[in-house]
Coordinates of C-alpha atoms in Angstrom, one line a residue:
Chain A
X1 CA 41.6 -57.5 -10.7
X2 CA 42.0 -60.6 -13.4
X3 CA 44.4 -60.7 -16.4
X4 CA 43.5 -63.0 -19.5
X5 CA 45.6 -64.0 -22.2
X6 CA 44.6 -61.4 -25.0
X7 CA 44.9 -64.3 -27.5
X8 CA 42.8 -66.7 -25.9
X9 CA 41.2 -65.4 -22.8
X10 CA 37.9 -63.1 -22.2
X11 CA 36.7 -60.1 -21.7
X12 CA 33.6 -59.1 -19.5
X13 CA 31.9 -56.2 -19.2
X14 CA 31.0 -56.9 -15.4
X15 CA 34.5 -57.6 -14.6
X16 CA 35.1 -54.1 -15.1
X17 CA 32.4 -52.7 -13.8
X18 CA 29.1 -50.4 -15.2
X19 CA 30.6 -47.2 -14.3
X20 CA 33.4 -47.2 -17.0
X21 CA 37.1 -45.5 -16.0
X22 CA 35.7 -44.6 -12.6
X23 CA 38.3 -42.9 -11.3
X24 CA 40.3 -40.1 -9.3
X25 CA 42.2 -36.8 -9.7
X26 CA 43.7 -35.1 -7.3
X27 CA 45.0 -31.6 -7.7
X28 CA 47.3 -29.3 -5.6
X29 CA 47.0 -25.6 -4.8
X30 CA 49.8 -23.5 -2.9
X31 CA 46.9 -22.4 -0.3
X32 CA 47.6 -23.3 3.3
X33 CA 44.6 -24.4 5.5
X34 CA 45.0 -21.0 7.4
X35 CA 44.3 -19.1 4.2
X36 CA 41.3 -21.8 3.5
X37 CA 39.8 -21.7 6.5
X38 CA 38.1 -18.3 6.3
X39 CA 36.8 -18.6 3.0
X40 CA 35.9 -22.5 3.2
X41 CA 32.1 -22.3 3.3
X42 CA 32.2 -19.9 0.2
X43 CA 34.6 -22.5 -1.7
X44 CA 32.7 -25.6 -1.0
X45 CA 29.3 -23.2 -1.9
X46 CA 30.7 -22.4 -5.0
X47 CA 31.9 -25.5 -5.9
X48 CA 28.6 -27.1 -5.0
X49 CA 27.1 -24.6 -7.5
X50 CA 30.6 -24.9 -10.4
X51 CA 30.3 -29.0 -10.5
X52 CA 26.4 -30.4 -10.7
X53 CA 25.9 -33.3 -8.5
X54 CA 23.0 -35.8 -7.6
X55 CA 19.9 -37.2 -9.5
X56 CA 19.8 -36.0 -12.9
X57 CA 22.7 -33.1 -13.0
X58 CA 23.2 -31.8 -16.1
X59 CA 26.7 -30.1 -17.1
X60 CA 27.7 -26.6 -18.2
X61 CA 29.3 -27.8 -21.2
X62 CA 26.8 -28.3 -23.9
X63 CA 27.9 -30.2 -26.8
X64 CA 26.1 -31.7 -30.4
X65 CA 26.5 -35.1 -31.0
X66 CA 29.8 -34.6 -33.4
X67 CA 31.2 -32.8 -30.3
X68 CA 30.7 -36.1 -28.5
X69 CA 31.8 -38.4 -30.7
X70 CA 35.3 -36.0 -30.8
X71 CA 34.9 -36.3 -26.9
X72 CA 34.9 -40.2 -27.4
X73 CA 37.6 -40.5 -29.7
X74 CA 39.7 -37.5 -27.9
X75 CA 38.4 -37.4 -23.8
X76 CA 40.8 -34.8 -22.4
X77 CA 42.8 -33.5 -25.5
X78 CA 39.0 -32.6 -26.7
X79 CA 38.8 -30.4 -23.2
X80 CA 42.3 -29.3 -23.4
X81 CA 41.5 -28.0 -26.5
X82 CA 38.2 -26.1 -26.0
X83 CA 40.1 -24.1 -23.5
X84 CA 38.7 -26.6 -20.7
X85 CA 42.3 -27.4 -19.1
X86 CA 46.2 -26.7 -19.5
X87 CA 48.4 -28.7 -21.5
X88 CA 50.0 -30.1 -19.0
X89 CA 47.3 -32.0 -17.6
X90 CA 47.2 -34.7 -20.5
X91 CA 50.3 -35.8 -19.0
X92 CA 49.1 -36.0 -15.9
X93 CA 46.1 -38.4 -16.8
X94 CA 46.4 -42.1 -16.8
X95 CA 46.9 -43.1 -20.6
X96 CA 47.5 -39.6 -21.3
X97 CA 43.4 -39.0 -20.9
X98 CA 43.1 -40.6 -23.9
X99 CA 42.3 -44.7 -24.8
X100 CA 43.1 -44.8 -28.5
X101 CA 41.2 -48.2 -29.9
X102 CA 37.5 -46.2 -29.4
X103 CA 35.4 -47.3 -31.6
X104 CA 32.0 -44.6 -31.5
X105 CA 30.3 -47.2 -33.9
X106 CA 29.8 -49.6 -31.2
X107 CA 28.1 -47.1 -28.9
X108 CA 24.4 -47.3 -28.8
X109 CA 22.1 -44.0 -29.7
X110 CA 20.5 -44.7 -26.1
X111 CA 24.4 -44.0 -24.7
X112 CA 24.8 -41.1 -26.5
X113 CA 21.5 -39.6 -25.2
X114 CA 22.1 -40.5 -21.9
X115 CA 25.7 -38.9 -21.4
X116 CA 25.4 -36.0 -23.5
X117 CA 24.5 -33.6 -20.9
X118 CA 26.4 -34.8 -18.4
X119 CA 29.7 -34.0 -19.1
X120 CA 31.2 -31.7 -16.0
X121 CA 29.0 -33.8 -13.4
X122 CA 29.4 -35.8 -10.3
X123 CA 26.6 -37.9 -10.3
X124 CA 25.7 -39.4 -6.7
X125 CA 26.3 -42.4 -4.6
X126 CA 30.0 -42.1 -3.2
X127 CA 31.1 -39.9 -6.2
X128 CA 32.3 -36.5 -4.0
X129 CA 34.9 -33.4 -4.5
X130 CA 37.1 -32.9 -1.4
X131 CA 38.7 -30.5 -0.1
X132 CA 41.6 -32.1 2.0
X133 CA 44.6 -30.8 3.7
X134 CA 48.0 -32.5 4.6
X135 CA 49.6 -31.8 8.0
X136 CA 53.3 -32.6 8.7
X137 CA 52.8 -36.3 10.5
X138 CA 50.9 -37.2 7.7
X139 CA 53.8 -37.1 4.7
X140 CA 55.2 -40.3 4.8
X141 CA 57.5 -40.2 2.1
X142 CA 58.8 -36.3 2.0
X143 CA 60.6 -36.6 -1.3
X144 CA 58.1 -38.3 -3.5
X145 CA 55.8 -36.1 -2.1
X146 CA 57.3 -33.6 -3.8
X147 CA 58.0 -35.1 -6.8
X148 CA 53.7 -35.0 -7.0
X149 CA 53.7 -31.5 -5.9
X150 CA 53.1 -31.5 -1.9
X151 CA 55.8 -29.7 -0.3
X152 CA 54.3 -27.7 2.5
X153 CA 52.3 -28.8 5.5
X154 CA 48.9 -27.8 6.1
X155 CA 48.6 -27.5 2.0
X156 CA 45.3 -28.1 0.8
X157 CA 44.6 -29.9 -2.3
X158 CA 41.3 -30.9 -3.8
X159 CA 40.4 -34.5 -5.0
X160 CA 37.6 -36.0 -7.2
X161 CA 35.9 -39.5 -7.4
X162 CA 33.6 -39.9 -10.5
X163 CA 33.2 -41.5 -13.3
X164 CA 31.5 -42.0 -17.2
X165 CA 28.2 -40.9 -15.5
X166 CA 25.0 -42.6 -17.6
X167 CA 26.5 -42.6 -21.0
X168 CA 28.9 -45.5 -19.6
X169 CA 26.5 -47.1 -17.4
X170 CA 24.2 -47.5 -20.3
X171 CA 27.0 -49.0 -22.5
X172 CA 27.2 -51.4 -19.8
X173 CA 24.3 -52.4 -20.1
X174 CA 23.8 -52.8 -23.6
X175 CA 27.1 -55.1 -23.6
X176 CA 25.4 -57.0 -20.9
X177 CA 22.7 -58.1 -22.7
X178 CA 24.9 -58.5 -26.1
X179 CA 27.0 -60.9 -24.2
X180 CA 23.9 -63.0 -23.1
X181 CA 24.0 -64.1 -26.2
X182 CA 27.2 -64.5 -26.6
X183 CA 28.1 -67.4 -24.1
X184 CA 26.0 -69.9 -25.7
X185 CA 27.3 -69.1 -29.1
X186 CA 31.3 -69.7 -27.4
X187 CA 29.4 -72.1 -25.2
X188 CA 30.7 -70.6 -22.3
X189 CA 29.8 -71.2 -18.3
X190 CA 29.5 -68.5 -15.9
X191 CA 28.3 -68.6 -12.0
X192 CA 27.1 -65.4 -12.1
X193 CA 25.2 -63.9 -14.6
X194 CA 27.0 -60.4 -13.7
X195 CA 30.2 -62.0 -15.2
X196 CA 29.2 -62.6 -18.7
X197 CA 32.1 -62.8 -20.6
X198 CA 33.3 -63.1 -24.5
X199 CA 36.5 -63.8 -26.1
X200 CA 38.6 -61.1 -26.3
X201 CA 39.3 -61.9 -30.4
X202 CA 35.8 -62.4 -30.8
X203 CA 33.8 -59.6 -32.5
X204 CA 31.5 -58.8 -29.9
X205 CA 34.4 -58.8 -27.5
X206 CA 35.9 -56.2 -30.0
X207 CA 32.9 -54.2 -29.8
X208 CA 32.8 -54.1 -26.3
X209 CA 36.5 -53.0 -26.3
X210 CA 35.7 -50.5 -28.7
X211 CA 32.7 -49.3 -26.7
X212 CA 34.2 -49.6 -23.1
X213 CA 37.3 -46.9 -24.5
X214 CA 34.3 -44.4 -25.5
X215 CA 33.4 -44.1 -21.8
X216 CA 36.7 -44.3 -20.4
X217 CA 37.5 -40.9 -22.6
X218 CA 34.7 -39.5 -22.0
X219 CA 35.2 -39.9 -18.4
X220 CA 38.8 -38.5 -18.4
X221 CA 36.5 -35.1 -20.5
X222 CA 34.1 -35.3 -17.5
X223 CA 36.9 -35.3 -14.4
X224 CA 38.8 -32.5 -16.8
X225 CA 35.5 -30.3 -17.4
X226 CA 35.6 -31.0 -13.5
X227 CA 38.9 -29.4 -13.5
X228 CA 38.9 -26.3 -14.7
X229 CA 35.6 -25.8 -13.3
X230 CA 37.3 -26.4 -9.4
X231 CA 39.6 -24.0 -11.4
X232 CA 37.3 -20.9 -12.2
X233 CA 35.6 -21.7 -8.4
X234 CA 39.1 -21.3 -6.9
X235 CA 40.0 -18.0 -8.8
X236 CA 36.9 -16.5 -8.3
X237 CA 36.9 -17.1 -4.7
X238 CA 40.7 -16.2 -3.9
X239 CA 40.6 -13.5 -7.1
X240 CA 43.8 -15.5 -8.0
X241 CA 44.3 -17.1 -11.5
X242 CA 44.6 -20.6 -11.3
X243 CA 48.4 -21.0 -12.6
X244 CA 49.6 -18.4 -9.4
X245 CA 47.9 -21.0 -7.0
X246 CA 49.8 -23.7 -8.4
X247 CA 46.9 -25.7 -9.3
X248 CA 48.3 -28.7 -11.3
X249 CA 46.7 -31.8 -11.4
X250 CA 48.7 -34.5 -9.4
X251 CA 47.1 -37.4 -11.4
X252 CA 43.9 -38.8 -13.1
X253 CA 43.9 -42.3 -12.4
X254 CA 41.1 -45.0 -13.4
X255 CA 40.0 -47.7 -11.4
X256 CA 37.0 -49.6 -13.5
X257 CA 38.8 -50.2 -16.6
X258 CA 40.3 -53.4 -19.1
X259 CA 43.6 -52.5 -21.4
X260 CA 45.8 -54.9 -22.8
X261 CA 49.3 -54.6 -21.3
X262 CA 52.7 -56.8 -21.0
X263 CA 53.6 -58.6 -18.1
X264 CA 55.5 -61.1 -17.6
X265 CA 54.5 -64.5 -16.8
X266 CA 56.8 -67.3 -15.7
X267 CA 59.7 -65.4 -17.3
X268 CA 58.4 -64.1 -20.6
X269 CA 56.6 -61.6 -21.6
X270 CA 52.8 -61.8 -22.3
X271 CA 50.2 -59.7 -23.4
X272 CA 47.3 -59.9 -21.6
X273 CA 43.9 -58.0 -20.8
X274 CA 44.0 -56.7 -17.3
X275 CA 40.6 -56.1 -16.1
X276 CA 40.6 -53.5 -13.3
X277 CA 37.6 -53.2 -11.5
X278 CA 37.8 -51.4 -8.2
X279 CA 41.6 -51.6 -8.4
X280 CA 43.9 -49.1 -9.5
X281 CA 46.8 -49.1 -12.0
X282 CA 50.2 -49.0 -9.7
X283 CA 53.1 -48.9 -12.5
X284 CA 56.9 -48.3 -10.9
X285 CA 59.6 -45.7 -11.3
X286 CA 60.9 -46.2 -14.8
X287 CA 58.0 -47.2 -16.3
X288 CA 57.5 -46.5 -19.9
X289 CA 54.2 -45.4 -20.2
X290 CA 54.7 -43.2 -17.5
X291 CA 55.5 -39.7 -18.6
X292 CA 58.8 -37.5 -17.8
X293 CA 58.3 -36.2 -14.5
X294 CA 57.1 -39.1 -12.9
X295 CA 59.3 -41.4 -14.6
X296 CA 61.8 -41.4 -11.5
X297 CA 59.4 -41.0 -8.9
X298 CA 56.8 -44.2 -10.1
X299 CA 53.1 -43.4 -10.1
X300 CA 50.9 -41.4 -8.3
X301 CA 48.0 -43.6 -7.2
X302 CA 44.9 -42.0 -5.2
X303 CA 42.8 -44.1 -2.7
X304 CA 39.6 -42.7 -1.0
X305 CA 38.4 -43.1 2.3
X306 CA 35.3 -41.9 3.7
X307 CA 34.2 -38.3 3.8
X308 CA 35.0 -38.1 7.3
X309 CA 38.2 -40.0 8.0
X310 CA 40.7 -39.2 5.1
X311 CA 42.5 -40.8 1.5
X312 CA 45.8 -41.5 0.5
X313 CA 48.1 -40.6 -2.2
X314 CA 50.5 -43.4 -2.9
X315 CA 53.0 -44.9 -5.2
X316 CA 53.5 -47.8 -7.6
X317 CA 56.0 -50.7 -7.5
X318 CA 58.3 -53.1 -9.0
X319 CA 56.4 -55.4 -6.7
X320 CA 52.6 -54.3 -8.0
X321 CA 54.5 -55.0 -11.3
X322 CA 55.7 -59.0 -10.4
X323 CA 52.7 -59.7 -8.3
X324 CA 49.6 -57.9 -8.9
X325 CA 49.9 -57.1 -13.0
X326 CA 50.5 -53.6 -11.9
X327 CA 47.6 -53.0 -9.7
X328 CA 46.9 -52.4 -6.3
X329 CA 43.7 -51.2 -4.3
X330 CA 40.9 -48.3 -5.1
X331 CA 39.3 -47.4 -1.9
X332 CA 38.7 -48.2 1.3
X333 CA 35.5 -50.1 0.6
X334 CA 32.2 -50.2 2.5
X335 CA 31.6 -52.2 6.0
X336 CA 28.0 -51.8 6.4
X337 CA 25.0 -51.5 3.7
X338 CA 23.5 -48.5 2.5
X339 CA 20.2 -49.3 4.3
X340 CA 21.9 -50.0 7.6
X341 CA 23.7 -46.7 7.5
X342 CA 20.6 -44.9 7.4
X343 CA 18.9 -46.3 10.6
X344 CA 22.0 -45.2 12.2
X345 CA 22.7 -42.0 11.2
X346 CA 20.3 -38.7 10.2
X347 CA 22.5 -36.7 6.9
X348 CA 21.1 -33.6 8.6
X349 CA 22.9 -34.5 12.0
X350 CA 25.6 -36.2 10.3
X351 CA 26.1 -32.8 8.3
X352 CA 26.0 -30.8 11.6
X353 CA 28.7 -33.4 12.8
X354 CA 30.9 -32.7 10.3
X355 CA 30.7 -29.5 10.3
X356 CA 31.4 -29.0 14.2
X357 CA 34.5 -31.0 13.2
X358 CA 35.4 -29.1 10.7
X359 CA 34.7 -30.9 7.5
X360 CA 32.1 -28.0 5.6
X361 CA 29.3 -30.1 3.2
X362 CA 27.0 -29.7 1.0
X363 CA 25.1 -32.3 -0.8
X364 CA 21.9 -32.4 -2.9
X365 CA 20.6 -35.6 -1.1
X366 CA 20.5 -35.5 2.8
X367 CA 19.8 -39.7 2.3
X368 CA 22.6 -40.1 0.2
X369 CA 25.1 -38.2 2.8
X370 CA 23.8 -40.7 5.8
X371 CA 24.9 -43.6 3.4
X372 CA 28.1 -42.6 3.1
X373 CA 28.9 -42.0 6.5
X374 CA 32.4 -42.8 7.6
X375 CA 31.4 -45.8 10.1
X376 CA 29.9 -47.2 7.1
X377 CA 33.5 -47.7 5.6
X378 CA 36.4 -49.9 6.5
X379 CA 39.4 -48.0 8.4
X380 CA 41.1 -46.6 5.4
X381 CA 44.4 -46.4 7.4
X382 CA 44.0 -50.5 7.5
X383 CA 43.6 -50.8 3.9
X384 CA 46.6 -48.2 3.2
X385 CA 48.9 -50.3 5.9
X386 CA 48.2 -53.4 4.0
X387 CA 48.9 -52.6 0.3
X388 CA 51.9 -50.9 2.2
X389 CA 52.7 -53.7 3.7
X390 CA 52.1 -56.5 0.9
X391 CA 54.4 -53.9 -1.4
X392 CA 52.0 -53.6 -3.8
X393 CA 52.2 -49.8 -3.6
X394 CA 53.6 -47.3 -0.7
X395 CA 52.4 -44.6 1.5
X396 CA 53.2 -41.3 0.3
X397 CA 50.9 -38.7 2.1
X398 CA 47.5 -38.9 4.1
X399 CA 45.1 -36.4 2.9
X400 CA 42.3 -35.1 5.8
X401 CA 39.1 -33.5 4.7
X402 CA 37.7 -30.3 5.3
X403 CA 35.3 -29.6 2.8
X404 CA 32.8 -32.2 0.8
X405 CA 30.6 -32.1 -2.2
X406 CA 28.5 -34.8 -2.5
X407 CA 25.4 -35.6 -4.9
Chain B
X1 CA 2.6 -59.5 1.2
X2 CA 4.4 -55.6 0.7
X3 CA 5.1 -54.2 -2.4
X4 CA 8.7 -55.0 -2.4
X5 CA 11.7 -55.1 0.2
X6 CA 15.5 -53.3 0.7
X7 CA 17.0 -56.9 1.7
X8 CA 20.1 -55.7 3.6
X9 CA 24.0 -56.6 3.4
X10 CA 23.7 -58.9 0.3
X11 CA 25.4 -55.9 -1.9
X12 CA 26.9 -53.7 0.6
X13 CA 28.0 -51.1 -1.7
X14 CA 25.1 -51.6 -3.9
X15 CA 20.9 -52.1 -3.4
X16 CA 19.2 -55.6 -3.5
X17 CA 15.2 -55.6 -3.5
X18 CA 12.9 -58.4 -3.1
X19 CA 9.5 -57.4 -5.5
X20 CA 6.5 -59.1 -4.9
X21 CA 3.3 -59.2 -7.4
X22 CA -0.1 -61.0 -7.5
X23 CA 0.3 -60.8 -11.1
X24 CA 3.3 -60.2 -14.0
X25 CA 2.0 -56.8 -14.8
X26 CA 1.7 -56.0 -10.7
X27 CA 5.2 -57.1 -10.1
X28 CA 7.0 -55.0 -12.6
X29 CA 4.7 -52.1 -11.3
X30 CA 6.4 -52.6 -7.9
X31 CA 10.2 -52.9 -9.7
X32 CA 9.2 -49.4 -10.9
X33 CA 7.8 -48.4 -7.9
X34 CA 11.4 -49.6 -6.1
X35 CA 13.4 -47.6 -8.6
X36 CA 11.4 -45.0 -8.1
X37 CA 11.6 -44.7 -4.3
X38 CA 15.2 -45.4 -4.5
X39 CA 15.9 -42.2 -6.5
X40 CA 13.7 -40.0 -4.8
X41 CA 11.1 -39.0 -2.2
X42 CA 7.8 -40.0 -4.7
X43 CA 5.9 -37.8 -2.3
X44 CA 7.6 -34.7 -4.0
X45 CA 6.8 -35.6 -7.3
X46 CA 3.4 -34.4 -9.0
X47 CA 3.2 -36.9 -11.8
X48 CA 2.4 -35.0 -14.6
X49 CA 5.2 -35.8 -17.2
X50 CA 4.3 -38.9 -19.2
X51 CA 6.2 -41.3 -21.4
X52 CA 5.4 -44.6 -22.6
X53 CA 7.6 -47.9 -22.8
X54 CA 7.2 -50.3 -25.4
X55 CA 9.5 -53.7 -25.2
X56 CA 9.6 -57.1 -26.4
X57 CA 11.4 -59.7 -24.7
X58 CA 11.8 -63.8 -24.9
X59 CA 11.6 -64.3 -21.3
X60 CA 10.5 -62.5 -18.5
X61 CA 13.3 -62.3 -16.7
X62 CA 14.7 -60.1 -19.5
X63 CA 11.9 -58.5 -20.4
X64 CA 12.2 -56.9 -16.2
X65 CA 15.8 -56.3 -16.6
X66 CA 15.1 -54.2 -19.9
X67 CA 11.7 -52.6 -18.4
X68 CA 14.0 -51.4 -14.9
X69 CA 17.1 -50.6 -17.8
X70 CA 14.8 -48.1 -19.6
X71 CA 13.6 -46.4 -16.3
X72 CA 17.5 -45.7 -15.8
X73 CA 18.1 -44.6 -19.6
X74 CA 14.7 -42.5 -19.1
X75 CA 16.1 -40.2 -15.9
X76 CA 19.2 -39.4 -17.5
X77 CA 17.9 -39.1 -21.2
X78 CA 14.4 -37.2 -20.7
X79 CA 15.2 -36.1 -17.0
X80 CA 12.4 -38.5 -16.1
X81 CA 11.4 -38.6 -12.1
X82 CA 8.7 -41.6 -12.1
X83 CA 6.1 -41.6 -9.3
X84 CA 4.1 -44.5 -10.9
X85 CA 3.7 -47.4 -13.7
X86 CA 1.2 -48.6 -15.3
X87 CA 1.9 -52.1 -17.1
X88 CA 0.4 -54.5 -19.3
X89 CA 2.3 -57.4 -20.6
X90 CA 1.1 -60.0 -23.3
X91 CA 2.9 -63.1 -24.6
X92 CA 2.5 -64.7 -28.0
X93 CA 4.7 -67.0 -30.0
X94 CA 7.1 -67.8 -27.1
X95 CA 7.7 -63.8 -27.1
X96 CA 6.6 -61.5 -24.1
X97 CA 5.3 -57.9 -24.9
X98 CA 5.8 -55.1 -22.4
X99 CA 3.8 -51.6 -22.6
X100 CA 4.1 -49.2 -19.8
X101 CA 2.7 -46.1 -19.2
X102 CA 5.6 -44.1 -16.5
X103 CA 3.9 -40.9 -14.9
X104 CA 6.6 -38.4 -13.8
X105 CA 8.0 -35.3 -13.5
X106 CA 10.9 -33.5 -15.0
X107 CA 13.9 -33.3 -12.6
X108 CA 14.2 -30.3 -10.7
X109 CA 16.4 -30.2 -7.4
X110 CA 15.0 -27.3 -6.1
X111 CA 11.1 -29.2 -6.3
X112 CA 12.3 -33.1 -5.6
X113 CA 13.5 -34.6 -2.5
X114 CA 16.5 -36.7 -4.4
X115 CA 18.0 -39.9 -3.2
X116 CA 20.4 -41.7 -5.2
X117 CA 21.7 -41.6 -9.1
X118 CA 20.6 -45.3 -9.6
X119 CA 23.7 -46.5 -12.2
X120 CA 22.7 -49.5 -13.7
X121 CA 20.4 -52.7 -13.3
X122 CA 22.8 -55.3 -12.2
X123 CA 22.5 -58.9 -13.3
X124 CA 24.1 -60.3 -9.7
X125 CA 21.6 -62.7 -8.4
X126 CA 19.0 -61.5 -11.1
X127 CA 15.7 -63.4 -10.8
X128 CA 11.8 -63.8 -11.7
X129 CA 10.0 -66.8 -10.8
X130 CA 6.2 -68.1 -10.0
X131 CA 5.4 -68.4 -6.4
X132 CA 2.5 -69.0 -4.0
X133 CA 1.2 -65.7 -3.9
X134 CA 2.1 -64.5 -7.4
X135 CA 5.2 -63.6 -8.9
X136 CA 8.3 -62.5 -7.0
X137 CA 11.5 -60.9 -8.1
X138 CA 14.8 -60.3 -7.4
X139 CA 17.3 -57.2 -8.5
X140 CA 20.1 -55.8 -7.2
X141 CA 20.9 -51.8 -8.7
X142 CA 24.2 -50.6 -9.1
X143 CA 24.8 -47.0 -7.1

């Protein structure tokens, strides 16, 4: 993550990353794994079949191109009110699911035709919906844990890792090539080309800002769409509505985002624009923007692992706050390259694995699954101990998997 | 010299290739070709769906990162699988002219072996030059 004054620093579309508000959700039910485990193959079928996934998904939710410009001035609120949520999930979202400085006139047409489709989908690459459970050793902190919702051992709650799909990857790269420009005209140097940056004040940093919030709604509507599809899958396989499960969203949290937010800096307060780019926000208990019910508890903050050895639900700090401007990690993070993972391991065989195991997946590319492969990642456990440690955020539950849906 | 190269653990989480080309016009045929193979198993793909690409560029090196851009926009936008390129590019006036014909097919997961969603054309170590054999480049792709 990097902070710049917002008077007279930058902003850069690569610090934040082509895959705008990239982020997670995790949700709880009141299921045990006992009452899972029988019907887990017909869950994770139907999910596989509820939420589109892989090379070129499109989503169930079909919308004209005023519908998406609501969607990019509104993200979840626009769900919430199609019937595609409950109320009490906007609370539940990281800037309550909705950035309010979008700016749809900085979006290019080639955006808009690229994401329009796509809302509800997973895309590929280490995007996934998990089904994970939490066992008794694993609830470090019992009484935050409740304050999110996890009260009972072996209960199995579902996360989700995606983001603004192509409709922000395309807006990062039309800012890309804007800001080309745009550091010879502010005659600015940069040792990596990825890292082209404007001045935040500047108009075309504007625009960016502008632009950037349209993908970070719509990818609040796409993990919300996600939602209430996980939702219907869940009623329809337990012929249970959704509320008597309990299914309420822990949080939505982004981790590939810029906002401009106070900190203090050698004892006075600044504003500044944080640029979070595979880093999650990690505000404390009593934070302000945080709302009601997890004003006393701080915020929920979900990091992935792999697919086979677990994530974590976690909480932010005072600490985060003094240290970090707020912000702690986002995931585990990779070991070994994509390439290297497949001469080691088969996705068939690695499915099989799992499966034997007792993690169920289905994914539309067999490639794609070797890739992701847990001895591909670091030891999540590792990167969990050390935000723990450093007090940037702290261990609240470890979440195991059971069931996977990759693209 | 191959068509182009997966160069491993310079973008762990990501995918750099090394493209190779005995000419301009051969060398973003085997960018395509990269893309291509990275999204999916081109032996599964019939090639029937065409679209064209016109682009106009003042250096090369953006005129590739456009070209590969538009492949991207292309998969999402008209649910374009490419297989193959054809591509012709022409300079005048200090500006470089790029027209492509991309043979495809329309996405379809029951059809297509599928790889990855390709995100984005990343400009991380982004390069084009001249060399002794012909023209090489390098890309790194966001997944």
């Amino acid at each position: 993550m990097a902070a710049f004054d917002a008077e007279e620093g930058i902003i850069s579309p690569g610090g934040i990353g082509f895959d705008i508000n990239c982020g997670m959700r995790l949700v709880t039910t009141n299921l045990t794994y006992r009452e899972v485990r029988p019907k887990l193959k017909e869950l994770i079928d139907t999910l596989f079949k509820s939420v589109p996934a892989g090379v070129g998904c499109k989503g169930f939710v079909k919308v004209n191109k005023k519908e998406f410009t609501d969607v990019m001035l509104s993200g979840s609120s626009w769900c919430v009110e199609k019937g595609y949520g409950w109320k009490a999930d906007i609370e539940r979202t990281e800037s309550y699911g909705r950035i309010d400085w979008a700016d749809p006139s900085k979006v290019s047409e080639k955006a808009v035709s690229r994401g329009i489709d796509q809302l509800g989908t997973l895309g590929s690459g280490n995007h996934y919906l998990e089904a994970q459970v939490v066992h008794a050793k694993h609830i470090f902190d019992p009484e935050t844990a409740k304050a999110f919702g996890i009260h009972t051992p072996e209960q199995v709650v579902i996360m989700v890792h995606c983001g603004s799909r192509g409709f922000g990857h395309q807006i990062g790269t039309d800012y890309l090539r804007v800001f080309e420009g745009v550091v010879k005209k502010y005659n600015i140097e940069v040792r990596d080309r990825e890292l082209m940056c404007a001045p935040f004040r500047s108009t075309e940093g504007q625009d960016y800002y502008g632009a950037m919030a349209c993908a970070a709604n719509m990818a609040f509507a796409n993990r919300q769409v996600i939602l209430h599809r996980i939702r219907e899958a869940f009623e329809k396989v337990f012929k249970t509505p959704a509320e008597k499960l309990e299914m309420n969203l822990v949080y939505d949290v982004a981790h590939n985002i810029a906002k401009v937010e106070e900190h203090e800096i050698d004892g006075k307060k600044k504003k500044v624009v944080v640029h979070r780019k595979g880093s999650t926000r990690a505000f404390p208990p009593g934070h302000p923007e945080l709302c009601k019910l997890y004003r006393k508890a701080g915020q929920p903050i979900i990091i992935g692992g792999s697919m086979e050895t677990g994530s974590h639900l976690l909480v932010g700090t005072e600490q985060a706050m003094r240290e970090t401007f707020g912000s702690t990690a986002h995931g585990s993070g990779r070991t070994m390259s994509r390439a290297a993972a497949k001469k080691q391991v088969h996705g068939e065989s690695l499915q099989k694995a799992m499966e034997k195991r007792g993690i169920y997946v289905r994914a539309v590319s067999m490639s794609g699954l070797a890739e992701e492969a847990g001895m591909a990642y670091k030891d999540v456990d590792e990167v969990i101990e050390t935000v723990h440690n450093a007090g940037i955020s702290k261990k609240v539950v470890k979440l195991i998997p059971c069931g996977n849906v990759k693209g | 010299m191959g068509k182009y190269k997966i160069i491993d653990d310079v973008a762990i989480a990501d995918v750099a290739f090394e493209i190779y080309g005995k000419n301009v016009n051969g060398l973003f045929e085997n960018a395509a070709l990269a893309i291509f193979e990275q999204s999916a198993d081109i032996r599964t793909i019939e090639g029937k769906k065409r679209e064209s690409i016109a682009l106009e560029s003042d250096s090369l090196d953006t005129l590739l990162f456009d070209f590969l851009s538009e492949l991207l926009y292309l998969k999402d936008a008209k649910q374009l699988l490419g297989k193959k390129s054809a591509v012709s590019i022409t300079q005048s006036n200090k500006k470089y002219s790029l027209k492509a014909e991309i043979a495809g097919d329309t996405i379809d997961q029951r059809k297509h072996t599928l790889k990855s969603d390709i995100k984005a054309v990343t400009y991380h170590m982004f390069k084009v030059e001249k060399t002794k054999e012909g023209w090489a480049a390098f890309v790194v792709v966001d997944i």
